[in-house]
């Protein structure tokens, strides 16, 4: 028990630092520097420490990694743990690659709980995120676990903006016919994953999205020490949960301790302090001495994990606990979270007024909720996520207008009903009113300064856009792409995912674009044998107050650049051309189609 009265009965033991995947949020592509084998815990040392912890009240042990199932003696370790009197649960967290092969033996040895990591249901995206193949092995492992009677099979999904937040509903649907507990995990910081708050999707944002599809979603009761907030769609076999490590930490009820592969005891995942149990064990420390060492470490455990700057700042804490309605803010709440990177180390410092502008406004704030923050807490990390206004009374909305003003088609029943220019659509024959193009740039104010366009008064409508690009590769590179012989991987599959990502990140790449919800993004790549080229076509769809031309163009651009990047080792004589808007629909200025 620590000094805050928290009883610790849950121990996580890392069996190895090695992993057979390279997930982008977890590990750099080149891997990590591994500890020499002689410095890792032996099987006997693991069992000795486990026995000691169980004797002192631990009744659940989870085996982790790295990837624990690549340790050759993992079945033997489970078997030895199963012999410990008082241990109720032996669990494993795995990426699932080796699960189908090992699970029957693990179950027989005593394994009674499984967590399987899976961040996407799209095979090509899986390969992109984990930088390895194996999607079908993971899916096979999930089904094998349900066949062997594990109930529920927990599926861990780290949700990342720009990667897989568009699959949340698909994961919920995954629980319809299988006894799964899909656990949506807020993106958390680890060494090497280049973490920042922009990628985090808060659980309340996810919950809001899910409730729009399944308003009957039910909240389930949970244990006091549970890290998960659980919900269930009625009549679905499985359920969903949220691990809110960042937006609503659960430190107050934390009952977890962990031992690293090299034998260090960590009382908090986010903490830096460690105690080497391996060294004490190998120096001949008695059981009583080890218990005292462990007890002293636990008693030093802090009240909450290592994000005190964010959680103690009242404004940010309020934003985390009570985020604005996603419909009002257009899902731009994540921009708020970039504050974490720039909070001063000492919150008690006096605020400093911005000598240039006087006030700072974050994107998405409504006229009645213009949140003012002293610029002393804002650093360069906020560039692109805040707008500085000289006039504190000026307002702006969370949507952004691209260079072509929003356009809403007006179907006409007769020629007389149409004024101005008109044309007939090829599909319906109805005429559509087309307003003349604007004579002025829409992204500058009266003094010629760059500004966001206020689209608050525009009506919502269905909007779509199609863009394209062509990448001329030359004969050699084209042949390698066609035969899938490029060393970096499947060029077309990776470029497709990059294009989809690019569309969703447009507002972060182009300064004056707002973050708008995309209902569908499609990127296709085809091979043009005659030109030795890759032909790219992207389409984006939304329902809103501004168009998606920039999103479609960004998707085509990122896909083209990815093709270039993956082929540049073969030749630098690559040309990207014909990047253009092909067509668009919706908005006040009518449809557009390039002849």
Coordinates of C-alpha atoms in Angstrom, one line a residue:
X1 CA 0.0 0.0 0.0
X2 CA 1.3 3.5 -0.8
X3 CA 1.1 6.7 1.2
X4 CA -2.3 7.5 -0.4
X5 CA -4.0 4.3 0.7
X6 CA -3.9 2.6 -2.7
X7 CA -3.7 -1.2 -2.4
X8 CA -1.6 -2.7 -5.2
X9 CA -2.7 -6.2 -6.3
X10 CA -1.9 -6.1 -10.0
X11 CA 1.6 -6.7 -11.3
X12 CA 2.8 -6.4 -14.9
X13 CA 6.0 -8.2 -15.9
X14 CA 7.8 -7.5 -19.2
X15 CA 9.3 -10.7 -20.5
X16 CA 11.3 -9.1 -23.3
X17 CA 12.3 -5.8 -24.9
X18 CA 12.0 -7.3 -28.3
X19 CA 9.1 -7.0 -30.7
X20 CA 8.3 -8.4 -34.1
X21 CA 6.4 -5.2 -35.1
X22 CA 7.4 -1.5 -35.3
X23 CA 4.2 0.3 -34.4
X24 CA 4.6 4.0 -35.2
X25 CA 3.2 5.2 -31.8
X26 CA 5.4 2.8 -29.8
X27 CA 8.8 2.3 -31.4
X28 CA 11.0 4.0 -33.9
X29 CA 11.4 2.2 -37.3
X30 CA 14.9 1.2 -36.6
X31 CA 13.9 -0.4 -33.3
X32 CA 15.4 0.4 -29.9
X33 CA 18.8 -0.4 -28.4
X34 CA 18.4 -3.8 -26.6
X35 CA 19.7 -4.6 -23.2
X36 CA 22.3 -7.4 -23.2
X37 CA 20.7 -10.7 -22.5
X38 CA 22.9 -11.1 -19.3
X39 CA 21.2 -8.1 -17.8
X40 CA 17.6 -9.3 -18.4
X41 CA 15.7 -11.3 -15.9
X42 CA 16.1 -15.1 -16.2
X43 CA 13.0 -17.3 -16.0
X44 CA 13.8 -18.3 -12.5
X45 CA 14.3 -14.7 -11.4
X46 CA 10.9 -13.8 -12.9
X47 CA 9.2 -16.6 -11.0
X48 CA 11.0 -15.7 -7.7
X49 CA 9.9 -12.1 -7.9
X50 CA 6.3 -13.1 -8.9
X51 CA 6.1 -15.5 -6.0
X52 CA 7.2 -12.7 -3.7
X53 CA 4.6 -10.3 -5.0
X54 CA 1.8 -12.8 -4.8
X55 CA 2.8 -13.6 -1.2
X56 CA 2.4 -9.9 -0.4
X57 CA -1.1 -9.7 -2.0
X58 CA -0.8 -9.5 -5.8
X59 CA -3.5 -11.6 -7.3
X60 CA -3.2 -10.7 -11.0
X61 CA -0.1 -10.8 -13.2
X62 CA 0.0 -9.6 -16.8
X63 CA 2.8 -10.6 -19.1
X64 CA 3.9 -7.9 -21.5
X65 CA 6.8 -6.9 -23.6
X66 CA 8.0 -5.9 -26.1
X67 CA 6.0 -8.8 -27.5
X68 CA 5.9 -11.5 -24.8
X69 CA 5.0 -14.3 -27.1
X70 CA 8.3 -14.2 -28.9
X71 CA 10.1 -15.3 -25.7
X72 CA 10.8 -19.0 -26.2
X73 CA 9.9 -20.1 -22.7
X74 CA 6.6 -18.1 -22.4
X75 CA 4.5 -21.2 -22.0
X76 CA 6.8 -22.5 -19.2
X77 CA 6.6 -19.2 -17.4
X78 CA 2.7 -19.3 -17.5
X79 CA 2.8 -22.8 -16.2
X80 CA 5.1 -21.9 -13.3
X81 CA 2.9 -18.8 -12.5
X82 CA -0.2 -21.0 -12.4
X83 CA 1.3 -23.0 -9.5
X84 CA 1.5 -19.9 -7.3
X85 CA -1.1 -20.1 -4.5
X86 CA -3.3 -16.9 -4.4
X87 CA -2.7 -15.9 -8.0
X88 CA -6.2 -15.6 -9.5
X89 CA -5.5 -14.2 -13.0
X90 CA -2.7 -14.7 -15.5
X91 CA -3.0 -12.4 -18.5
X92 CA -1.0 -11.5 -21.5
X93 CA -0.9 -8.5 -23.8
X94 CA 0.2 -9.5 -27.3
X95 CA 0.2 -8.1 -30.8
X96 CA -1.4 -11.4 -31.9
X97 CA 1.1 -12.4 -34.6
X98 CA 2.1 -15.7 -32.8
X99 CA -1.2 -16.1 -30.9
X100 CA -2.9 -18.8 -33.0
X101 CA 0.1 -21.1 -32.8
X102 CA 0.7 -20.7 -29.1
X103 CA -2.7 -20.2 -27.6
X104 CA -3.8 -23.8 -27.1
X105 CA -0.6 -24.5 -25.1
X106 CA -0.9 -21.3 -23.2
X107 CA -4.5 -22.0 -22.2
X108 CA -3.5 -25.5 -21.0
X109 CA -0.7 -23.9 -19.0
X110 CA -3.1 -21.6 -17.2
X111 CA -3.5 -18.4 -19.2
X112 CA -7.0 -17.1 -18.5
X113 CA -7.1 -13.5 -20.0
X114 CA -5.9 -12.1 -23.3
X115 CA -5.5 -8.5 -24.6
X116 CA -4.7 -8.3 -28.3
X117 CA -3.4 -5.0 -29.9
X118 CA -5.1 -4.1 -33.1
X119 CA -5.3 -0.5 -34.3
X120 CA -7.0 -0.8 -37.7
X121 CA -9.4 -3.1 -39.5
X122 CA -7.9 -2.2 -42.9
X123 CA -5.0 -4.6 -43.9
X124 CA -3.1 -2.0 -45.9
X125 CA -3.3 0.5 -43.1
X126 CA -2.2 -2.2 -40.6
X127 CA 1.0 -2.7 -42.6
X128 CA 1.5 1.1 -42.7
X129 CA 1.0 1.6 -39.0
X130 CA 3.1 -1.4 -37.7
X131 CA 5.6 -1.3 -40.6
X132 CA 5.2 -5.1 -41.0
X133 CA 2.8 -7.6 -42.5
X134 CA 0.5 -9.8 -40.3
X135 CA -3.0 -8.4 -40.2
X136 CA -4.6 -11.7 -41.1
X137 CA -2.6 -13.5 -38.4
X138 CA -3.9 -11.1 -35.8
X139 CA -7.5 -11.6 -36.9
X140 CA -7.0 -15.3 -36.9
X141 CA -5.7 -15.1 -33.3
X142 CA -8.8 -13.1 -32.2
X143 CA -11.1 -15.7 -33.6
X144 CA -9.0 -18.5 -32.1
X145 CA -9.3 -16.9 -28.7
X146 CA -13.1 -16.7 -28.9
X147 CA -13.2 -20.3 -30.1
X148 CA -11.2 -21.4 -27.0
X149 CA -13.7 -19.8 -24.7
X150 CA -11.9 -16.6 -23.7
X151 CA -14.7 -14.2 -22.8
X152 CA -14.3 -11.4 -23.4
X153 CA -11.3 -11.2 -25.7
X154 CA -10.0 -7.7 -25.1
X155 CA -8.8 -5.8 -28.2
X156 CA -6.6 -2.8 -27.5
X157 CA -6.9 0.0 -30.1
X158 CA -4.8 3.1 -29.7
X159 CA -6.7 5.9 -31.4
X160 CA -4.6 8.5 -33.3
X161 CA -5.8 11.5 -35.1
X162 CA -4.9 11.2 -38.8
X163 CA -4.4 7.5 -38.5
X164 CA -7.5 5.6 -37.4
X165 CA -10.0 7.8 -35.7
X166 CA -12.2 7.3 -38.7
X167 CA -12.5 3.6 -37.8
X168 CA -14.0 4.0 -34.4
X169 CA -17.5 3.0 -35.6
X170 CA -16.1 0.0 -37.5
X171 CA -14.5 -1.2 -34.3
X172 CA -17.8 -0.8 -32.4
X173 CA -19.5 -2.8 -35.1
X174 CA -16.8 -5.5 -34.6
X175 CA -18.4 -6.3 -31.3
X176 CA -21.7 -7.1 -32.8
X177 CA -21.2 -10.8 -33.4
X178 CA -18.1 -11.6 -31.3
X179 CA -17.6 -11.5 -27.5
X180 CA -15.0 -8.8 -27.6
X181 CA -14.2 -5.9 -25.4
X182 CA -12.7 -3.3 -27.8
X183 CA -10.8 -0.9 -25.7
X184 CA -10.1 2.5 -27.2
X185 CA -6.9 3.9 -25.7
X186 CA -6.0 7.6 -25.8
X187 CA -2.7 8.1 -27.5
X188 CA 0.0 8.4 -24.8
X189 CA 3.6 9.5 -24.6
X190 CA 6.5 7.0 -24.9
X191 CA 10.1 7.4 -25.7
X192 CA 10.7 7.4 -29.5
X193 CA 7.1 7.8 -30.7
X194 CA 7.4 11.5 -31.4
X195 CA 4.3 12.0 -29.3
X196 CA 2.3 15.2 -29.2
X197 CA -1.2 16.2 -28.2
X198 CA -2.3 16.9 -31.8
X199 CA -2.6 13.2 -32.4
X200 CA -4.7 12.5 -29.3
X201 CA -8.4 11.9 -29.7
X202 CA -10.2 12.3 -26.3
X203 CA -12.6 9.7 -25.2
X204 CA -15.5 12.2 -25.0
X205 CA -14.9 13.0 -28.7
X206 CA -15.0 9.3 -29.5
X207 CA -18.1 8.7 -27.3
X208 CA -19.9 11.6 -29.1
X209 CA -19.2 10.0 -32.5
X210 CA -20.4 6.6 -31.4
X211 CA -23.6 7.9 -29.8
X212 CA -24.5 9.6 -33.0
X213 CA -24.6 6.2 -34.7
X214 CA -25.9 4.2 -31.6
X215 CA -27.8 6.6 -29.4
X216 CA -29.0 3.7 -27.3
X217 CA -25.4 3.0 -26.1
X218 CA -25.5 1.9 -22.4
X219 CA -22.9 2.6 -19.8
X220 CA -21.8 -0.5 -17.8
X221 CA -20.8 -0.6 -14.1
X222 CA -17.1 -1.0 -13.4
X223 CA -14.8 -1.8 -10.5
X224 CA -13.3 1.0 -8.5
X225 CA -9.7 0.1 -9.7
X226 CA -10.7 -0.3 -13.3
X227 CA -8.9 1.8 -15.9
X228 CA -11.7 1.4 -18.4
X229 CA -15.0 3.2 -18.9
X230 CA -17.2 0.5 -20.4
X231 CA -20.3 0.8 -22.7
X232 CA -22.4 -1.6 -24.7
X233 CA -24.7 -1.4 -27.7
X234 CA -27.8 -3.4 -26.7
X235 CA -28.0 -6.8 -28.4
X236 CA -24.3 -6.8 -29.4
X237 CA -22.4 -9.8 -28.1
X238 CA -19.4 -7.7 -27.1
X239 CA -18.8 -4.2 -25.5
X240 CA -16.5 -1.2 -25.8
X241 CA -14.3 0.5 -23.3
X242 CA -12.2 3.7 -23.1
X243 CA -8.8 4.0 -21.4
X244 CA -8.7 7.7 -20.6
X245 CA -5.0 7.9 -19.5
X246 CA -4.6 11.5 -20.8
X247 CA -8.0 13.3 -20.6
X248 CA -9.2 11.7 -17.3
X249 CA -6.4 10.0 -15.6
X250 CA -7.3 7.2 -13.1
X251 CA -4.3 7.7 -10.8
X252 CA -6.6 7.9 -7.7
X253 CA -7.5 4.3 -8.0
X254 CA -4.3 2.9 -9.5
X255 CA -3.5 -0.6 -8.2
X256 CA -0.7 -1.4 -10.7
X257 CA 3.0 -2.1 -10.4
X258 CA 5.4 -3.2 -13.2
X259 CA 8.7 -4.9 -13.6
X260 CA 10.7 -4.2 -16.7
X261 CA 12.5 -6.9 -18.7
X262 CA 15.8 -5.9 -17.0
X263 CA 14.3 -6.2 -13.6
X264 CA 13.5 -2.6 -12.6
X265 CA 10.4 -2.0 -10.5
X266 CA 8.3 0.9 -11.8
X267 CA 5.5 2.1 -9.5
X268 CA 4.1 4.4 -12.3
X269 CA 4.3 4.0 -16.1
X270 CA 4.8 7.7 -16.5
X271 CA 7.3 8.1 -13.7
X272 CA 11.1 8.1 -14.2
X273 CA 12.1 6.5 -10.9
X274 CA 13.0 2.8 -10.9
X275 CA 14.4 0.4 -8.4
X276 CA 16.6 -2.5 -9.7
X277 CA 15.2 -5.7 -8.1
X278 CA 17.5 -7.7 -10.4
X279 CA 20.6 -6.2 -8.7
X280 CA 19.3 -6.8 -5.2
X281 CA 18.3 -10.3 -6.2
X282 CA 21.7 -11.1 -7.7
X283 CA 23.5 -9.6 -4.7
X284 CA 21.9 -12.1 -2.4
X285 CA 19.2 -9.9 -0.8
X286 CA 16.9 -11.9 1.5
X287 CA 13.2 -12.2 0.9
X288 CA 12.6 -9.8 3.8
X289 CA 15.0 -7.3 2.4
X290 CA 13.4 -7.4 -1.0
X291 CA 10.0 -6.9 0.6
X292 CA 11.3 -3.8 2.4
X293 CA 12.9 -2.4 -0.8
X294 CA 9.6 -2.9 -2.7
X295 CA 7.6 -1.4 0.1
X296 CA 9.8 1.7 0.2
X297 CA 9.4 2.2 -3.5
X298 CA 5.7 1.8 -3.4
X299 CA 5.4 4.3 -0.5
X300 CA 7.2 6.9 -2.7
X301 CA 4.6 6.6 -5.4
X302 CA 3.2 10.0 -6.4
X303 CA -0.4 11.0 -6.2
X304 CA -0.7 11.1 -10.0
X305 CA 1.4 10.4 -13.1
X306 CA 3.8 12.7 -14.8
X307 CA 1.5 15.2 -16.4
X308 CA 1.1 17.6 -13.5
X309 CA 1.6 20.8 -15.6
X310 CA -1.4 20.0 -17.7
X311 CA -3.7 18.6 -15.1
X312 CA -3.0 21.4 -12.6
X313 CA -3.7 24.3 -14.9
X314 CA -7.3 25.1 -14.3
X315 CA -8.3 26.2 -17.8
X316 CA -6.8 23.1 -19.4
X317 CA -8.2 20.8 -16.8
X318 CA -11.6 22.2 -17.5
X319 CA -11.2 21.7 -21.2
X320 CA -10.1 18.1 -20.7
X321 CA -12.9 17.2 -18.3
X322 CA -15.6 19.2 -20.2
X323 CA -14.6 19.5 -23.8
X324 CA -16.9 21.6 -26.0
X325 CA -19.5 19.9 -28.1
X326 CA -17.9 18.3 -31.1
X327 CA -20.7 19.6 -33.3
X328 CA -19.9 23.1 -32.3
X329 CA -16.2 22.9 -32.5
X330 CA -15.9 20.7 -35.6
X331 CA -13.8 18.2 -33.8
X332 CA -11.0 20.7 -33.2
X333 CA -10.7 20.0 -29.5
X334 CA -7.3 18.3 -30.1
X335 CA -5.8 21.7 -31.0
X336 CA -6.5 22.7 -27.4
X337 CA -4.3 20.0 -26.3
X338 CA -1.2 21.4 -28.0
X339 CA -1.0 23.6 -24.9
X340 CA 0.6 20.8 -23.0
X341 CA 3.8 21.2 -24.9
X342 CA 4.1 24.9 -24.1
X343 CA 3.0 25.3 -20.5
X344 CA 5.6 26.9 -18.3
X345 CA 7.3 24.7 -15.8
X346 CA 6.1 27.0 -13.0
X347 CA 2.4 27.8 -13.3
X348 CA 2.7 30.4 -10.6
X349 CA 4.5 32.8 -12.9
X350 CA 2.7 36.0 -13.6
X351 CA 1.0 36.2 -17.0
X352 CA 2.7 38.2 -19.7
X353 CA 0.6 40.2 -22.1
X354 CA 1.4 39.8 -25.8
X355 CA 3.0 43.1 -26.7
X356 CA 2.0 42.7 -30.4
X357 CA -1.6 41.6 -30.2
X358 CA -2.8 41.7 -26.6
X359 CA -4.9 38.6 -26.8
X360 CA -4.6 35.0 -28.0
X361 CA -7.5 33.0 -29.4
X362 CA -7.6 29.3 -30.0
X363 CA -9.3 27.9 -33.1
X364 CA -12.9 26.9 -32.7
X365 CA -13.9 29.3 -30.0
X366 CA -17.3 30.8 -30.3
X367 CA -18.0 34.5 -29.9
X368 CA -19.5 33.8 -26.5
X369 CA -16.6 31.6 -25.5
X370 CA -13.4 33.4 -26.6
X371 CA -10.9 31.9 -24.4
X372 CA -8.0 34.3 -23.5
X373 CA -4.7 33.0 -22.5
X374 CA -1.6 34.9 -21.6
X375 CA 1.1 34.5 -24.2
X376 CA 3.6 33.6 -21.6
X377 CA 2.2 30.0 -21.8
X378 CA 2.3 29.8 -25.6
X379 CA 5.5 28.8 -27.5
X380 CA 6.2 28.0 -31.1
X381 CA 4.4 24.6 -30.8
X382 CA 1.1 26.5 -31.1
X383 CA 2.0 28.0 -34.5
X384 CA -0.8 27.0 -36.9
X385 CA -3.2 26.4 -34.1
X386 CA -4.0 29.8 -32.9
X387 CA -4.9 33.1 -34.5
X388 CA -3.7 36.4 -33.2
X389 CA -6.2 39.2 -33.4
X390 CA -5.6 42.9 -32.8
X391 CA -9.2 43.5 -32.2
X392 CA -10.4 41.4 -29.2
X393 CA -14.0 41.8 -30.4
X394 CA -13.4 40.0 -33.7
X395 CA -14.7 36.5 -34.1
X396 CA -14.1 33.5 -36.2
X397 CA -15.6 30.0 -36.5
X398 CA -13.9 26.6 -36.3
X399 CA -14.4 25.8 -40.0
X400 CA -12.1 27.1 -42.7
X401 CA -12.8 28.2 -46.2
X402 CA -10.6 27.2 -49.0
X403 CA -9.8 29.4 -52.0
X404 CA -13.1 28.7 -53.8
X405 CA -16.0 30.0 -51.8
X406 CA -18.6 27.4 -50.6
X407 CA -21.0 26.3 -53.3
X408 CA -24.6 25.0 -53.0
X409 CA -26.4 23.6 -56.1
X410 CA -29.9 24.9 -56.8
X411 CA -31.9 22.5 -58.9
X412 CA -34.3 24.3 -61.3
X413 CA -37.6 23.0 -62.6
X414 CA -37.6 25.4 -65.6
X415 CA -35.3 27.6 -67.5
X416 CA -37.2 30.6 -66.3
X417 CA -36.5 29.7 -62.7
X418 CA -32.8 30.1 -63.3
X419 CA -31.1 33.5 -63.3
X420 CA -27.5 34.1 -64.1
X421 CA -25.4 31.4 -65.8
X422 CA -26.9 28.0 -66.0
X423 CA -25.9 24.5 -67.3
X424 CA -27.5 21.1 -67.4
X425 CA -26.0 18.2 -65.3
X426 CA -25.2 15.1 -67.2
X427 CA -27.0 12.9 -64.8
X428 CA -30.3 14.6 -64.2
X429 CA -30.7 17.2 -66.9
X430 CA -31.6 19.7 -64.3
X431 CA -30.1 23.2 -64.6
X432 CA -27.9 24.5 -61.8
X433 CA -27.4 28.2 -61.0
X434 CA -23.8 29.3 -61.1
X435 CA -22.7 32.5 -59.5
X436 CA -19.9 34.4 -61.1
X437 CA -16.4 33.9 -59.5
X438 CA -15.4 36.4 -56.9
X439 CA -13.3 39.3 -58.0
X440 CA -11.6 39.4 -54.6
X441 CA -9.3 37.0 -52.7
X442 CA -11.3 35.5 -49.8
X443 CA -8.4 35.0 -47.4
X444 CA -7.4 38.6 -46.9
X445 CA -9.0 41.3 -44.8
X446 CA -9.6 44.9 -45.8
X447 CA -5.9 45.8 -45.0
X448 CA -4.6 42.8 -47.1
X449 CA -3.6 40.6 -44.1
X450 CA -4.2 36.9 -44.2
X451 CA -7.3 35.9 -42.4
X452 CA -9.7 33.0 -42.0
X453 CA -13.0 33.3 -43.8
X454 CA -16.1 33.4 -41.5
X455 CA -18.5 30.7 -42.9
X456 CA -20.8 30.8 -39.9
X457 CA -23.6 32.3 -41.9
X458 CA -23.5 29.7 -44.7
X459 CA -25.9 26.8 -44.8
X460 CA -24.8 23.2 -44.4
X461 CA -24.9 21.2 -47.6
X462 CA -23.4 18.0 -49.1
X463 CA -20.0 18.7 -50.7
X464 CA -17.6 16.6 -52.6
X465 CA -14.4 17.1 -54.6
X466 CA -12.2 15.0 -56.9
X467 CA -8.5 15.7 -57.5
X468 CA -5.8 14.0 -59.4
X469 CA -2.1 13.8 -60.1
X470 CA 0.3 11.8 -62.2
X471 CA 3.8 10.6 -61.2
X472 CA 6.1 9.8 -64.2
X473 CA 8.5 7.2 -62.9
X474 CA 10.6 6.1 -65.8
X475 CA 10.8 2.5 -67.1
X476 CA 13.0 1.0 -64.4
X477 CA 11.1 2.4 -61.3
X478 CA 7.8 1.7 -63.0
X479 CA 8.7 -1.9 -63.5
X480 CA 9.7 -2.3 -59.9
X481 CA 6.5 -0.8 -58.6
X482 CA 4.5 -3.0 -61.0
X483 CA 6.3 -6.1 -59.6
X484 CA 6.2 -4.8 -56.0
X485 CA 10.0 -5.0 -55.8
X486 CA 10.7 -1.7 -54.1
X487 CA 12.6 -2.4 -50.8
X488 CA 10.5 0.1 -48.8
X489 CA 7.4 -2.0 -49.4
X490 CA 4.2 -1.8 -51.4
X491 CA 4.4 1.6 -53.0
X492 CA 0.7 1.8 -54.1
X493 CA -0.7 0.6 -50.7
X494 CA 1.5 3.0 -48.7
X495 CA 0.8 5.9 -51.0
X496 CA -3.0 5.2 -50.7
X497 CA -2.8 5.4 -46.9
X498 CA -0.6 8.5 -47.0
X499 CA -3.2 10.2 -49.3
X500 CA -6.0 9.4 -46.9
X501 CA -4.0 10.7 -44.0
X502 CA -3.1 13.8 -45.9
X503 CA -6.8 14.6 -46.5
X504 CA -7.6 14.4 -42.9
X505 CA -4.6 16.6 -41.9
X506 CA -5.2 19.3 -44.4
X507 CA -6.1 21.9 -41.8
X508 CA -2.8 21.3 -40.1
X509 CA -0.8 21.6 -43.3
X510 CA -2.5 24.6 -44.9
X511 CA -2.6 27.5 -42.4
X512 CA -6.0 29.0 -43.3
X513 CA -8.0 25.8 -43.6
X514 CA -10.3 24.7 -40.9
X515 CA -10.6 21.2 -39.6
X516 CA -13.8 19.9 -41.2
X517 CA -15.3 16.4 -40.7
X518 CA -14.8 14.2 -43.7
X519 CA -17.4 11.5 -44.1
X520 CA -15.5 9.6 -46.8
X521 CA -12.0 9.8 -48.4
X522 CA -11.0 7.6 -51.2
X523 CA -7.6 7.4 -52.9
X524 CA -7.0 5.2 -55.9
X525 CA -3.7 4.6 -57.7
X526 CA -3.4 2.9 -61.1
X527 CA -0.5 2.1 -63.4
X528 CA -0.2 3.7 -66.9
X529 CA 2.0 1.4 -68.9
X530 CA 2.3 3.8 -71.9
X531 CA 3.7 6.6 -69.8
X532 CA 5.4 4.5 -67.1
X533 CA 3.4 6.5 -64.6
X534 CA 1.2 6.2 -61.5
X535 CA -2.1 7.9 -62.0
X536 CA -3.7 9.1 -58.7
X537 CA -7.3 10.0 -58.1
X538 CA -8.7 11.2 -54.8
X539 CA -12.2 12.1 -53.7
X540 CA -13.5 13.6 -50.4
X541 CA -17.0 14.1 -49.1
X542 CA -18.5 16.1 -46.3
X543 CA -21.6 17.8 -45.1
X544 CA -20.8 21.3 -44.0
X545 CA -20.4 24.9 -44.7
X546 CA -17.3 24.8 -46.8
X547 CA -16.0 22.7 -49.6
X548 CA -13.4 19.9 -49.6
X549 CA -11.3 20.9 -52.7
X550 CA -8.2 21.4 -50.6
X551 CA -8.6 18.1 -48.9
X552 CA -8.9 16.3 -52.2
X553 CA -5.8 18.1 -53.6
X554 CA -3.8 17.4 -50.4
X555 CA -4.7 13.7 -50.7
X556 CA -3.5 13.6 -54.3
X557 CA -0.3 15.6 -53.4
X558 CA 0.6 13.4 -50.4
X559 CA 0.0 10.2 -52.4
X560 CA 2.2 11.5 -55.2
X561 CA 5.0 12.6 -52.8
X562 CA 4.9 9.2 -51.2
X563 CA 5.3 7.5 -54.5
X564 CA 8.3 9.8 -55.1
X565 CA 9.8 9.1 -51.7
X566 CA 9.5 5.3 -52.1
X567 CA 11.0 5.3 -55.6
X568 CA 13.8 7.9 -55.3
X569 CA 16.4 5.3 -54.4
X570 CA 15.9 3.8 -57.8
X571 CA 15.9 7.1 -59.7
X572 CA 15.6 10.8 -59.1
X573 CA 14.3 11.4 -62.6
X574 CA 10.7 11.4 -61.4
X575 CA 8.2 14.1 -62.4
X576 CA 5.0 14.9 -60.6
X577 CA 2.6 16.6 -62.9
X578 CA -1.1 17.3 -63.6
X579 CA -2.0 18.0 -59.9
X580 CA -5.4 19.5 -60.3
X581 CA -9.0 19.7 -59.2
X582 CA -11.0 17.5 -61.4
X583 CA -14.5 18.3 -60.1
X584 CA -16.5 19.5 -57.2
X585 CA -20.1 19.7 -56.1
X586 CA -22.0 21.7 -53.5
X587 CA -21.7 25.3 -52.4
X588 CA -23.2 28.7 -53.4
X589 CA -21.1 29.0 -56.6
X590 CA -22.3 25.7 -58.1
X591 CA -20.6 22.6 -59.4
X592 CA -17.4 22.4 -61.3
X593 CA -16.1 19.8 -63.7
X594 CA -12.9 20.1 -65.6
X595 CA -13.4 19.3 -69.3

